[in-house]
Amino acid sequence: MEHEDDFAFIRDQLRRQRALRGQSQEEFGKRTNYSASTVSAVETGTRAIDMPYATRADEILETGGLFVRLLKAAQRDSEPTWFRPWLDAERAAMQLRYYHPTLIPGLLQTENYARAVLRFDATRPEEEVEKLVASRLQRQEILTRDQPPLVIVVLDESALRRRDAIMAEQLAHLLRMAERPYIQLHIIPDDAGLHVGLSGPLALARSADGGWVGDLENQLAGLVVDDEESIATLLARWESVRGVALPQNLSLALLKKVESQHAPQ
């Protein structure tokens, strides 16, 4: 596959740049604070290249951010073709809206939660899982830039009450994220009954010029839309799910209550 060639190219360049500077894997590992076995695993492809590794490689090899840029491009290309327009819209958005009835949206997922979700596809090789995890975490950098977008998230309470071991960490992360002034979190309580959001997740991105892009996902793939009729429908459905959700203060109180129930007794 084409994006596999992208990662192979990065590995080749890492080996080449290291060799050009006369550094063995062990010496390079010492300088970057990685073991020689980790360096070998990255260069042979048995360990995925992540952003911290690429960043340290650029610093030690003095490559001017080359490997960070290459990795960002490769991660984007590893995403499904249908999803890439949404990634562009998400990256450029001034405002983002997410609703999901069963899962935490990717922008607020921890690494362990993201990995568990991406393993839902039992046919997906572990190496591909790790690349997609790295890509998902890379997307989250928009939340730490100088001018982050306003992010409004609506979740069903049931999405918080999964009993998996990773949920305590995920809920604690949600609480930390909700402390940021540009992130608003709202929860639809279990006693809200049936509502239109149960038809499926949706996401909306508003650009600086006021235009909207929508994203819908299903079991097989997804659909990115920007036509006027589709956007009008999604905005109306967003207002419906937002309308049945609790205000932010009550949502955070509920989240803290659920988080306390996941914590070790």
PDB file of C-alpha atoms in Angstrom:
ATOM      1  CA  MET A   1       0.000   0.000   0.000  1.00  0.00           C
ATOM      2  CA  GLU A   2       1.161   3.519  -0.777  1.00  0.00           C
ATOM      3  CA  HIS A   3       1.168   4.808   2.794  1.00  0.00           C
ATOM      4  CA  GLU A   4       3.264   1.787   3.859  1.00  0.00           C
ATOM      5  CA  ASP A   5       5.898   3.047   1.406  1.00  0.00           C
ATOM      6  CA  ASP A   6       5.765   6.428   3.175  1.00  0.00           C
ATOM      7  CA  PHE A   7       6.681   4.876   6.535  1.00  0.00           C
ATOM      8  CA  ALA A   8       9.354   2.712   4.901  1.00  0.00           C
ATOM      9  CA  PHE A   9      10.862   5.859   3.377  1.00  0.00           C
ATOM     10  CA  ILE A  10      11.002   7.499   6.826  1.00  0.00           C
ATOM     11  CA  ARG A  11      12.723   4.434   8.283  1.00  0.00           C
ATOM     12  CA  ASP A  12      15.257   4.435   5.444  1.00  0.00           C
ATOM     13  CA  GLN A  13      15.988   8.114   5.993  1.00  0.00           C
ATOM     14  CA  LEU A  14      16.400   7.600   9.739  1.00  0.00           C
ATOM     15  CA  ARG A  15      18.986   4.881   9.094  1.00  0.00           C
ATOM     16  CA  ARG A  16      20.725   6.979   6.442  1.00  0.00           C
ATOM     17  CA  GLN A  17      20.918  10.169   8.506  1.00  0.00           C
ATOM     18  CA  ARG A  18      22.143   8.245  11.547  1.00  0.00           C
ATOM     19  CA  ALA A  19      24.838   6.508   9.482  1.00  0.00           C
ATOM     20  CA  LEU A  20      25.927   9.766   7.826  1.00  0.00           C
ATOM     21  CA  ARG A  21      26.686  11.121  11.296  1.00  0.00           C
ATOM     22  CA  GLY A  22      28.651   8.032  12.201  1.00  0.00           C
ATOM     23  CA  GLN A  23      26.324   6.975  15.004  1.00  0.00           C
ATOM     24  CA  SER A  24      25.611   3.363  15.826  1.00  0.00           C
ATOM     25  CA  GLN A  25      22.123   2.373  16.953  1.00  0.00           C
ATOM     26  CA  GLU A  26      23.417   2.208  20.519  1.00  0.00           C
ATOM     27  CA  GLU A  27      25.004   5.678  20.392  1.00  0.00           C
ATOM     28  CA  PHE A  28      21.960   7.200  18.721  1.00  0.00           C
ATOM     29  CA  GLY A  29      19.766   5.549  21.353  1.00  0.00           C
ATOM     30  CA  LYS A  30      21.809   7.024  24.197  1.00  0.00           C
ATOM     31  CA  ARG A  31      21.535  10.506  22.707  1.00  0.00           C
ATOM     32  CA  THR A  32      17.805  10.227  22.160  1.00  0.00           C
ATOM     33  CA  ASN A  33      17.103   8.386  25.435  1.00  0.00           C
ATOM     34  CA  TYR A  34      15.919   5.252  23.639  1.00  0.00           C
ATOM     35  CA  SER A  35      17.385   1.757  23.949  1.00  0.00           C
ATOM     36  CA  ALA A  36      19.372   0.298  21.061  1.00  0.00           C
ATOM     37  CA  SER A  37      16.680  -2.370  20.697  1.00  0.00           C
ATOM     38  CA  THR A  38      14.019   0.337  20.319  1.00  0.00           C
ATOM     39  CA  VAL A  39      16.103   2.116  17.675  1.00  0.00           C
ATOM     40  CA  SER A  40      16.505  -1.191  15.837  1.00  0.00           C
ATOM     41  CA  ALA A  41      12.768  -1.929  16.094  1.00  0.00           C
ATOM     42  CA  VAL A  42      11.883   1.490  14.657  1.00  0.00           C
ATOM     43  CA  GLU A  43      14.346   1.181  11.801  1.00  0.00           C
ATOM     44  CA  THR A  44      13.186  -2.338  10.880  1.00  0.00           C
ATOM     45  CA  GLY A  45       9.490  -1.469  11.163  1.00  0.00           C
ATOM     46  CA  THR A  46       8.603  -3.748  14.089  1.00  0.00           C
ATOM     47  CA  ARG A  47       7.863  -0.655  16.190  1.00  0.00           C
ATOM     48  CA  ALA A  48       5.827   2.238  14.836  1.00  0.00           C
ATOM     49  CA  ILE A  49       7.525   5.628  14.546  1.00  0.00           C
ATOM     50  CA  ASP A  50       5.732   8.063  16.832  1.00  0.00           C
ATOM     51  CA  MET A  51       5.977  11.827  17.114  1.00  0.00           C
ATOM     52  CA  PRO A  52       8.240  11.926  20.224  1.00  0.00           C
ATOM     53  CA  TYR A  53      10.728   9.664  18.421  1.00  0.00           C
ATOM     54  CA  ALA A  54      10.631  11.787  15.255  1.00  0.00           C
ATOM     55  CA  THR A  55      11.085  14.948  17.319  1.00  0.00           C
ATOM     56  CA  ARG A  56      14.129  13.597  19.157  1.00  0.00           C
ATOM     57  CA  ALA A  57      15.601  12.295  15.895  1.00  0.00           C
ATOM     58  CA  ASP A  58      15.314  15.777  14.364  1.00  0.00           C
ATOM     59  CA  GLU A  59      17.030  17.296  17.406  1.00  0.00           C
ATOM     60  CA  ILE A  60      19.920  14.826  17.567  1.00  0.00           C
ATOM     61  CA  LEU A  61      20.450  14.530  13.807  1.00  0.00           C
ATOM     62  CA  GLU A  62      19.898  18.287  13.298  1.00  0.00           C
ATOM     63  CA  THR A  63      17.514  17.705  10.410  1.00  0.00           C
ATOM     64  CA  GLY A  64      15.449  20.852  10.911  1.00  0.00           C
ATOM     65  CA  GLY A  65      12.126  19.153  11.626  1.00  0.00           C
ATOM     66  CA  LEU A  66      12.329  16.866   8.590  1.00  0.00           C
ATOM     67  CA  PHE A  67      11.170  13.701  10.341  1.00  0.00           C
ATOM     68  CA  VAL A  68       8.294  15.433  12.119  1.00  0.00           C
ATOM     69  CA  ARG A  69       7.045  16.767   8.770  1.00  0.00           C
ATOM     70  CA  LEU A  70       7.447  13.399   7.063  1.00  0.00           C
ATOM     71  CA  LEU A  71       5.642  11.593   9.870  1.00  0.00           C
ATOM     72  CA  LYS A  72       2.733  14.041   9.895  1.00  0.00           C
ATOM     73  CA  ALA A  73       2.295  13.566   6.140  1.00  0.00           C
ATOM     74  CA  ALA A  74       2.519   9.767   6.424  1.00  0.00           C
ATOM     75  CA  GLN A  75       0.033   9.645   9.300  1.00  0.00           C
ATOM     76  CA  ARG A  76      -2.449  11.718   7.338  1.00  0.00           C
ATOM     77  CA  ASP A  77      -2.041   9.465   4.299  1.00  0.00           C
ATOM     78  CA  SER A  78      -2.568   6.368   6.466  1.00  0.00           C
ATOM     79  CA  GLU A  79      -6.095   7.548   7.233  1.00  0.00           C
ATOM     80  CA  PRO A  80      -8.919   6.308   4.950  1.00  0.00           C
ATOM     81  CA  THR A  81      -9.327   8.426   1.822  1.00  0.00           C
ATOM     82  CA  TRP A  82     -12.900   9.376   2.720  1.00  0.00           C
ATOM     83  CA  PHE A  83     -11.734  10.736   6.101  1.00  0.00           C
ATOM     84  CA  ARG A  84      -9.054  13.108   4.852  1.00  0.00           C
ATOM     85  CA  PRO A  85     -11.410  15.994   3.930  1.00  0.00           C
ATOM     86  CA  TRP A  86     -12.695  15.908   7.508  1.00  0.00           C
ATOM     87  CA  LEU A  87      -9.130  16.036   8.866  1.00  0.00           C
ATOM     88  CA  ASP A  88      -8.521  19.157   6.775  1.00  0.00           C
ATOM     89  CA  ALA A  89     -11.769  20.733   8.025  1.00  0.00           C
ATOM     90  CA  GLU A  90     -11.003  19.811  11.635  1.00  0.00           C
ATOM     91  CA  ARG A  91      -7.509  21.282  11.424  1.00  0.00           C
ATOM     92  CA  ALA A  92      -8.776  24.589   9.992  1.00  0.00           C
ATOM     93  CA  ALA A  93     -11.911  24.898  12.127  1.00  0.00           C
ATOM     94  CA  MET A  94     -12.720  27.812  14.420  1.00  0.00           C
ATOM     95  CA  GLN A  95     -15.462  25.742  16.059  1.00  0.00           C
ATOM     96  CA  LEU A  96     -15.962  21.990  16.344  1.00  0.00           C
ATOM     97  CA  ARG A  97     -19.055  20.109  17.472  1.00  0.00           C
ATOM     98  CA  TYR A  98     -19.095  16.388  18.262  1.00  0.00           C
ATOM     99  CA  TYR A  99     -21.870  14.070  19.317  1.00  0.00           C
ATOM    100  CA  HIS A 100     -21.521  10.351  19.912  1.00  0.00           C
ATOM    101  CA  PRO A 101     -24.049   8.066  21.598  1.00  0.00           C
ATOM    102  CA  THR A 102     -21.641   5.279  22.585  1.00  0.00           C
ATOM    103  CA  LEU A 103     -17.994   6.388  22.354  1.00  0.00           C
ATOM    104  CA  ILE A 104     -15.736   9.269  23.385  1.00  0.00           C
ATOM    105  CA  PRO A 105     -14.891  11.325  20.251  1.00  0.00           C
ATOM    106  CA  GLY A 106     -11.365  10.843  18.924  1.00  0.00           C
ATOM    107  CA  LEU A 107     -10.234  14.367  19.777  1.00  0.00           C
ATOM    108  CA  LEU A 108     -10.706  13.639  23.490  1.00  0.00           C
ATOM    109  CA  GLN A 109      -9.545  10.021  23.606  1.00  0.00           C
ATOM    110  CA  THR A 110      -6.562   8.838  25.637  1.00  0.00           C
ATOM    111  CA  GLU A 111      -3.959   6.712  23.903  1.00  0.00           C
ATOM    112  CA  ASN A 112      -5.230   3.515  25.572  1.00  0.00           C
ATOM    113  CA  TYR A 113      -8.853   4.254  24.746  1.00  0.00           C
ATOM    114  CA  ALA A 114      -7.987   5.055  21.127  1.00  0.00           C
ATOM    115  CA  ARG A 115      -6.033   1.813  20.850  1.00  0.00           C
ATOM    116  CA  ALA A 116      -8.954  -0.209  22.226  1.00  0.00           C
ATOM    117  CA  VAL A 117     -11.399   1.420  19.789  1.00  0.00           C
ATOM    118  CA  LEU A 118      -9.122   0.888  16.795  1.00  0.00           C
ATOM    119  CA  ARG A 119      -8.821  -2.787  17.722  1.00  0.00           C
ATOM    120  CA  PHE A 120     -12.563  -3.229  17.166  1.00  0.00           C
ATOM    121  CA  ASP A 121     -11.581  -4.287  13.643  1.00  0.00           C
ATOM    122  CA  ALA A 122     -10.109  -7.705  14.375  1.00  0.00           C
ATOM    123  CA  THR A 123      -8.603  -7.897  10.852  1.00  0.00           C
ATOM    124  CA  ARG A 124      -6.490  -4.754  11.377  1.00  0.00           C
ATOM    125  CA  PRO A 125      -2.783  -5.611  11.866  1.00  0.00           C
ATOM    126  CA  GLU A 126      -1.265  -4.388  15.127  1.00  0.00           C
ATOM    127  CA  GLU A 127       1.254  -2.221  13.279  1.00  0.00           C
ATOM    128  CA  GLU A 128      -1.591  -0.435  11.508  1.00  0.00           C
ATOM    129  CA  VAL A 129      -3.384   0.015  14.843  1.00  0.00           C
ATOM    130  CA  GLU A 130      -0.309   1.746  16.281  1.00  0.00           C
ATOM    131  CA  LYS A 131       0.012   4.024  13.267  1.00  0.00           C
ATOM    132  CA  LEU A 132      -3.639   5.028  13.554  1.00  0.00           C
ATOM    133  CA  VAL A 133      -3.265   5.616  17.295  1.00  0.00           C
ATOM    134  CA  ALA A 134      -0.318   7.923  16.591  1.00  0.00           C
ATOM    135  CA  SER A 135      -2.344   9.723  13.928  1.00  0.00           C
ATOM    136  CA  ARG A 136      -5.286  10.175  16.292  1.00  0.00           C
ATOM    137  CA  LEU A 137      -3.056  11.623  19.001  1.00  0.00           C
ATOM    138  CA  GLN A 138      -1.470  13.907  16.424  1.00  0.00           C
ATOM    139  CA  ARG A 139      -4.925  15.309  15.585  1.00  0.00           C
ATOM    140  CA  GLN A 140      -5.264  16.398  19.196  1.00  0.00           C
ATOM    141  CA  GLU A 141      -2.472  18.949  18.779  1.00  0.00           C
ATOM    142  CA  ILE A 142      -5.080  21.463  17.615  1.00  0.00           C
ATOM    143  CA  LEU A 143      -6.178  21.635  21.260  1.00  0.00           C
ATOM    144  CA  THR A 144      -2.791  22.897  22.410  1.00  0.00           C
ATOM    145  CA  ARG A 145      -2.003  25.419  19.679  1.00  0.00           C
ATOM    146  CA  ASP A 146      -1.934  29.157  20.361  1.00  0.00           C
ATOM    147  CA  GLN A 147      -5.490  29.713  19.118  1.00  0.00           C
ATOM    148  CA  PRO A 148      -7.400  26.459  19.600  1.00  0.00           C
ATOM    149  CA  PRO A 149     -10.933  26.044  18.236  1.00  0.00           C
ATOM    150  CA  LEU A 150     -14.015  26.180  20.421  1.00  0.00           C
ATOM    151  CA  VAL A 151     -14.895  22.514  20.972  1.00  0.00           C
ATOM    152  CA  ILE A 152     -18.397  21.512  22.066  1.00  0.00           C
ATOM    153  CA  VAL A 153     -18.945  17.836  22.844  1.00  0.00           C
ATOM    154  CA  VAL A 154     -22.218  16.086  23.648  1.00  0.00           C
ATOM    155  CA  LEU A 155     -22.099  12.523  24.987  1.00  0.00           C
ATOM    156  CA  ASP A 156     -24.664  10.053  26.197  1.00  0.00           C
ATOM    157  CA  GLU A 157     -24.180   8.987  29.802  1.00  0.00           C
ATOM    158  CA  SER A 158     -23.968   5.373  28.636  1.00  0.00           C
ATOM    159  CA  ALA A 159     -20.687   6.185  26.827  1.00  0.00           C
ATOM    160  CA  LEU A 160     -19.168   6.998  30.220  1.00  0.00           C
ATOM    161  CA  ARG A 161     -20.354   3.906  32.035  1.00  0.00           C
ATOM    162  CA  ARG A 162     -18.408   1.229  30.157  1.00  0.00           C
ATOM    163  CA  ARG A 163     -16.775  -0.990  32.744  1.00  0.00           C
ATOM    164  CA  ASP A 164     -13.482  -1.493  30.907  1.00  0.00           C
ATOM    165  CA  ALA A 165     -10.297  -1.039  32.939  1.00  0.00           C
ATOM    166  CA  ILE A 166      -9.209   1.895  30.760  1.00  0.00           C
ATOM    167  CA  MET A 167     -12.297   3.980  31.576  1.00  0.00           C
ATOM    168  CA  ALA A 168     -10.982   5.459  34.837  1.00  0.00           C
ATOM    169  CA  GLU A 169      -8.058   6.961  32.949  1.00  0.00           C
ATOM    170  CA  GLN A 170     -10.332   8.140  30.134  1.00  0.00           C
ATOM    171  CA  LEU A 171     -12.826   9.816  32.476  1.00  0.00           C
ATOM    172  CA  ALA A 172     -10.055  11.568  34.395  1.00  0.00           C
ATOM    173  CA  HIS A 173      -8.751  12.849  31.061  1.00  0.00           C
ATOM    174  CA  LEU A 174     -12.210  14.152  30.126  1.00  0.00           C
ATOM    175  CA  LEU A 175     -12.394  16.062  33.399  1.00  0.00           C
ATOM    176  CA  ARG A 176      -9.007  17.663  32.765  1.00  0.00           C
ATOM    177  CA  MET A 177      -9.970  18.608  29.220  1.00  0.00           C
ATOM    178  CA  ALA A 178     -13.269  20.097  30.379  1.00  0.00           C
ATOM    179  CA  GLU A 179     -11.318  22.527  32.571  1.00  0.00           C
ATOM    180  CA  ARG A 180     -10.034  24.268  29.461  1.00  0.00           C
ATOM    181  CA  PRO A 181     -12.095  27.384  28.635  1.00  0.00           C
ATOM    182  CA  TYR A 182     -12.456  26.463  24.976  1.00  0.00           C
ATOM    183  CA  ILE A 183     -13.839  22.951  25.618  1.00  0.00           C
ATOM    184  CA  GLN A 184     -17.492  22.544  26.571  1.00  0.00           C
ATOM    185  CA  LEU A 185     -18.751  19.133  27.617  1.00  0.00           C
ATOM    186  CA  HIS A 186     -22.438  18.242  27.879  1.00  0.00           C
ATOM    187  CA  ILE A 187     -23.944  14.901  28.846  1.00  0.00           C
ATOM    188  CA  ILE A 188     -27.341  13.483  27.949  1.00  0.00           C
ATOM    189  CA  PRO A 189     -28.478  11.600  31.068  1.00  0.00           C
ATOM    190  CA  ASP A 190     -29.805   8.067  30.829  1.00  0.00           C
ATOM    191  CA  ASP A 191     -33.257   9.212  31.911  1.00  0.00           C
ATOM    192  CA  ALA A 192     -33.578  11.563  28.922  1.00  0.00           C
ATOM    193  CA  GLY A 193     -35.295   8.805  26.967  1.00  0.00           C
ATOM    194  CA  LEU A 194     -35.254   8.420  23.204  1.00  0.00           C
ATOM    195  CA  HIS A 195     -33.798  11.243  21.116  1.00  0.00           C
ATOM    196  CA  VAL A 196     -32.651  11.819  17.540  1.00  0.00           C
ATOM    197  CA  GLY A 197     -28.973  11.416  18.414  1.00  0.00           C
ATOM    198  CA  LEU A 198     -29.445   7.703  18.962  1.00  0.00           C
ATOM    199  CA  SER A 199     -29.598   7.419  15.158  1.00  0.00           C
ATOM    200  CA  GLY A 200     -25.818   7.821  15.116  1.00  0.00           C
ATOM    201  CA  PRO A 201     -22.802  10.049  15.738  1.00  0.00           C
ATOM    202  CA  LEU A 202     -22.169  13.333  13.978  1.00  0.00           C
ATOM    203  CA  ALA A 203     -19.461  15.975  13.857  1.00  0.00           C
ATOM    204  CA  LEU A 204     -19.486  19.522  12.511  1.00  0.00           C
ATOM    205  CA  ALA A 205     -16.627  21.901  11.749  1.00  0.00           C
ATOM    206  CA  ARG A 206     -17.087  25.641  11.182  1.00  0.00           C
ATOM    207  CA  SER A 207     -14.341  27.442   9.281  1.00  0.00           C
ATOM    208  CA  ALA A 208     -13.228  31.063   9.663  1.00  0.00           C
ATOM    209  CA  ASP A 209     -15.417  32.089   6.715  1.00  0.00           C
ATOM    210  CA  GLY A 210     -18.523  30.634   8.361  1.00  0.00           C
ATOM    211  CA  GLY A 211     -18.787  27.523   6.195  1.00  0.00           C
ATOM    212  CA  TRP A 212     -19.651  24.154   7.700  1.00  0.00           C
ATOM    213  CA  VAL A 213     -18.419  20.629   7.015  1.00  0.00           C
ATOM    214  CA  GLY A 214     -20.098  17.571   8.498  1.00  0.00           C
ATOM    215  CA  ASP A 215     -18.809  14.085   9.226  1.00  0.00           C
ATOM    216  CA  LEU A 216     -20.899  10.934   9.680  1.00  0.00           C
ATOM    217  CA  GLU A 217     -19.433   7.529  10.498  1.00  0.00           C
ATOM    218  CA  ASN A 218     -20.866   4.030  10.283  1.00  0.00           C
ATOM    219  CA  GLN A 219     -19.717   0.429  10.589  1.00  0.00           C
ATOM    220  CA  LEU A 220     -18.047   0.372   7.169  1.00  0.00           C
ATOM    221  CA  ALA A 221     -16.677   3.853   6.541  1.00  0.00           C
ATOM    222  CA  GLY A 222     -18.079   7.337   6.741  1.00  0.00           C
ATOM    223  CA  LEU A 223     -19.330  10.339   4.827  1.00  0.00           C
ATOM    224  CA  VAL A 224     -18.042  13.911   4.771  1.00  0.00           C
ATOM    225  CA  VAL A 225     -20.616  16.451   3.560  1.00  0.00           C
ATOM    226  CA  ASP A 226     -20.684  20.178   2.893  1.00  0.00           C
ATOM    227  CA  ASP A 227     -23.787  20.692   0.748  1.00  0.00           C
ATOM    228  CA  GLU A 228     -26.364  23.128   2.073  1.00  0.00           C
ATOM    229  CA  GLU A 229     -29.188  20.622   2.589  1.00  0.00           C
ATOM    230  CA  SER A 230     -27.082  18.075   4.468  1.00  0.00           C
ATOM    231  CA  ILE A 231     -25.510  20.726   6.682  1.00  0.00           C
ATOM    232  CA  ALA A 232     -28.931  22.184   7.512  1.00  0.00           C
ATOM    233  CA  THR A 233     -30.136  18.731   8.570  1.00  0.00           C
ATOM    234  CA  LEU A 234     -27.066  18.073  10.715  1.00  0.00           C
ATOM    235  CA  LEU A 235     -27.268  21.489  12.390  1.00  0.00           C
ATOM    236  CA  ALA A 236     -30.911  20.833  13.245  1.00  0.00           C
ATOM    237  CA  ARG A 237     -30.061  17.427  14.690  1.00  0.00           C
ATOM    238  CA  TRP A 238     -27.193  18.944  16.635  1.00  0.00           C
ATOM    239  CA  GLU A 239     -29.580  21.444  18.210  1.00  0.00           C
ATOM    240  CA  SER A 240     -31.864  18.564  19.154  1.00  0.00           C
ATOM    241  CA  VAL A 241     -29.172  16.552  20.940  1.00  0.00           C
ATOM    242  CA  ARG A 242     -27.724  19.669  22.547  1.00  0.00           C
ATOM    243  CA  GLY A 243     -31.216  20.541  23.752  1.00  0.00           C
ATOM    244  CA  VAL A 244     -31.680  17.303  25.697  1.00  0.00           C
ATOM    245  CA  ALA A 245     -28.189  17.442  27.254  1.00  0.00           C
ATOM    246  CA  LEU A 246     -27.506  18.806  30.708  1.00  0.00           C
ATOM    247  CA  PRO A 247     -25.945  22.265  31.192  1.00  0.00           C
ATOM    248  CA  GLN A 248     -22.181  22.242  31.555  1.00  0.00           C
ATOM    249  CA  ASN A 249     -22.079  22.495  35.360  1.00  0.00           C
ATOM    250  CA  LEU A 250     -24.498  19.603  35.817  1.00  0.00           C
ATOM    251  CA  SER A 251     -22.705  17.612  33.135  1.00  0.00           C
ATOM    252  CA  LEU A 252     -19.392  17.979  34.959  1.00  0.00           C
ATOM    253  CA  ALA A 253     -21.016  16.996  38.235  1.00  0.00           C
ATOM    254  CA  LEU A 254     -22.379  13.846  36.599  1.00  0.00           C
ATOM    255  CA  LEU A 255     -19.004  13.118  35.001  1.00  0.00           C
ATOM    256  CA  LYS A 256     -17.264  13.434  38.376  1.00  0.00           C
ATOM    257  CA  LYS A 257     -19.805  11.086  39.932  1.00  0.00           C
ATOM    258  CA  VAL A 258     -19.281   8.457  37.225  1.00  0.00           C
ATOM    259  CA  GLU A 259     -15.497   8.892  37.418  1.00  0.00           C
ATOM    260  CA  SER A 260     -15.551   8.291  41.186  1.00  0.00           C
ATOM    261  CA  GLN A 261     -17.388   5.020  40.599  1.00  0.00           C
ATOM    262  CA  HIS A 262     -14.619   3.848  38.260  1.00  0.00           C
ATOM    263  CA  ALA A 263     -11.822   4.746  40.645  1.00  0.00           C
ATOM    264  CA  PRO A 264     -10.240   1.963  42.754  1.00  0.00           C
ATOM    265  CA  GLN A 265     -12.171   1.354  45.944  1.00  0.00           C
TER     266      GLN A 265
END
